[in-house]
Amino acid sequence: MAPAEQAPFYGRGFYGAVTVSERGQIVIPARARRDLEIGPRDKLLVLGDPEQGLAPMKLDHLMRNLQGSSALLQQIQQVAGASDAAGPAGAPGPAEGAEEGGGSGDGEGGAHGR
C-alpha cells in the first residue's frame, strides 16, 4: 500500500517528525490536524514532562477531562472525609475519649506528653 493510500487512522498514532524553527515554531502535520479536528484559531495547551517530553492538547479536550476529574475528586473527598470522621477501625471517634481528657489513660498525657 502506498503511503498516500494508508488506511484511515483512529486512536493514537505517530504522525511523523517536525522541526522547530528558529522562532521556536512547529507545524502540526496535516493528517494529525484532520484526525484530531484541530483547526485555525483552536487553542492548544502545551503540557510537558522532563522525562516524556511535550504534549499539545486542545483546550476543549482538557476542559472535558478536568470536568470529569472534578466530579471524581469530589466523590473521593466525600468518601475520604467520611472515613476520616470515623477514624481507624476500633479507634475512638472524634468525640470519644474527649471526656477523659483525650489522653491514652496512662497518666502521661498520651503521645503528646512523652
Tab-separated table of C-alpha atoms in Angstrom:
chain	number	residue	atom	x	y	z
A	1	MET	CA	0.000	0.000	0.000
A	2	ALA	CA	1.479	3.370	-0.998
A	3	PRO	CA	1.922	5.978	1.770
A	4	ALA	CA	-0.883	8.141	0.314
A	5	GLU	CA	-3.256	5.148	0.407
A	6	GLN	CA	-2.877	4.291	4.080
A	7	ALA	CA	-5.904	3.036	5.978
A	8	PRO	CA	-7.871	5.617	7.975
A	9	PHE	CA	-6.387	6.401	11.365
A	10	TYR	CA	-8.439	6.019	14.542
A	11	GLY	CA	-6.994	6.452	18.028
A	12	ARG	CA	-3.408	7.167	18.983
A	13	GLY	CA	-0.642	7.205	16.447
A	14	PHE	CA	2.625	8.518	15.098
A	15	TYR	CA	2.275	11.408	12.688
A	16	GLY	CA	5.898	11.927	11.699
A	17	ALA	CA	8.669	14.262	12.779
A	18	VAL	CA	8.657	18.051	12.849
A	19	THR	CA	11.486	20.566	13.039
A	20	VAL	CA	11.490	23.513	15.409
A	21	SER	CA	12.033	26.770	13.517
A	22	GLU	CA	14.427	29.494	14.629
A	23	ARG	CA	11.407	31.225	16.164
A	24	GLY	CA	10.517	28.092	18.164
A	25	GLN	CA	7.552	27.152	15.986
A	26	ILE	CA	6.493	23.740	14.716
A	27	VAL	CA	3.935	22.704	12.111
A	28	ILE	CA	1.391	20.105	13.195
A	29	PRO	CA	1.150	17.540	10.379
A	30	ALA	CA	-1.994	17.878	8.242
A	31	ARG	CA	-3.138	14.330	8.985
A	32	ALA	CA	-2.889	14.970	12.740
A	33	ARG	CA	-4.861	18.212	12.382
A	34	ARG	CA	-7.521	16.396	10.391
A	35	ASP	CA	-7.737	13.305	12.630
A	36	LEU	CA	-7.798	15.356	15.834
A	37	GLU	CA	-10.017	18.092	14.390
A	38	ILE	CA	-7.528	20.889	15.028
A	39	GLY	CA	-8.380	23.954	13.015
A	40	PRO	CA	-7.299	27.570	12.635
A	41	ARG	CA	-7.575	29.580	15.844
A	42	ASP	CA	-8.098	26.466	18.013
A	43	LYS	CA	-6.455	26.938	21.398
A	44	LEU	CA	-3.832	24.310	22.273
A	45	LEU	CA	-2.199	23.873	25.652
A	46	VAL	CA	1.332	22.520	25.708
A	47	LEU	CA	1.865	20.141	28.597
A	48	GLY	CA	5.365	18.995	29.450
A	49	ASP	CA	7.221	16.398	31.433
A	50	PRO	CA	11.026	16.292	31.791
A	51	GLU	CA	11.088	12.566	31.048
A	52	GLN	CA	8.283	12.220	28.492
A	53	GLY	CA	8.518	15.490	26.567
A	54	LEU	CA	5.790	17.778	25.269
A	55	ALA	CA	2.145	17.057	24.578
A	56	PRO	CA	-0.029	19.661	22.859
A	57	MET	CA	-3.704	19.228	23.734
A	58	LYS	CA	-6.827	21.012	22.580
A	59	LEU	CA	-8.188	23.211	25.347
A	60	ASP	CA	-11.738	21.874	24.997
A	61	HIS	CA	-10.496	18.265	25.368
A	62	LEU	CA	-8.602	19.165	28.534
A	63	MET	CA	-11.623	21.013	29.948
A	64	ARG	CA	-13.839	17.942	29.383
A	65	ASN	CA	-11.256	15.751	31.121
A	66	LEU	CA	-10.993	18.157	34.047
A	67	GLN	CA	-14.768	18.346	34.461
A	68	GLY	CA	-14.914	14.570	34.736
A	69	SER	CA	-11.946	14.618	37.100
A	70	SER	CA	-13.588	17.306	39.238
A	71	ALA	CA	-16.669	15.161	39.798
A	72	LEU	CA	-14.463	12.167	40.623
A	73	LEU	CA	-12.336	14.273	43.001
A	74	GLN	CA	-15.462	15.444	44.854
A	75	GLN	CA	-16.619	11.846	45.277
A	76	ILE	CA	-13.190	10.803	46.578
A	77	GLN	CA	-13.110	13.738	49.016
A	78	GLN	CA	-16.568	12.819	50.334
A	79	VAL	CA	-15.534	9.212	50.889
A	80	ALA	CA	-12.205	10.241	52.436
A	81	GLY	CA	-13.940	12.793	54.675
A	82	ALA	CA	-16.431	10.196	55.880
A	83	SER	CA	-13.681	7.698	56.676
A	84	ASP	CA	-11.564	10.367	58.444
A	85	ALA	CA	-14.509	11.255	60.695
A	86	ALA	CA	-14.978	7.596	61.629
A	87	GLY	CA	-11.294	7.102	62.413
A	88	PRO	CA	-9.412	3.815	62.129
A	89	ALA	CA	-11.309	0.628	62.891
A	90	GLY	CA	-11.532	0.076	66.637
A	91	ALA	CA	-10.263	3.571	67.450
A	92	PRO	CA	-12.468	6.036	69.295
A	93	GLY	CA	-14.315	8.508	67.088
A	94	PRO	CA	-13.697	12.259	67.312
A	95	ALA	CA	-15.914	12.715	70.400
A	96	GLU	CA	-14.949	9.509	72.180
A	97	GLY	CA	-12.124	9.806	74.672
A	98	ALA	CA	-12.510	13.587	74.804
A	99	GLU	CA	-14.411	13.307	78.095
A	100	GLU	CA	-11.368	11.675	79.669
A	101	GLY	CA	-9.050	14.456	78.587
A	102	GLY	CA	-8.223	12.820	75.282
A	103	GLY	CA	-5.241	11.032	76.792
A	104	SER	CA	-4.259	7.418	76.471
A	105	GLY	CA	-5.250	6.645	80.061
A	106	ASP	CA	-1.640	6.038	81.104
A	107	GLY	CA	-1.401	9.217	83.176
A	108	GLU	CA	1.298	10.552	80.867
A	109	GLY	CA	-0.978	12.752	78.762
A	110	GLY	CA	-0.929	10.360	75.819
A	111	ALA	CA	1.529	10.738	72.971
A	112	HIS	CA	1.717	14.495	73.465
A	113	GLY	CA	3.089	14.218	76.985
A	114	ARG	CA	6.027	11.942	76.120
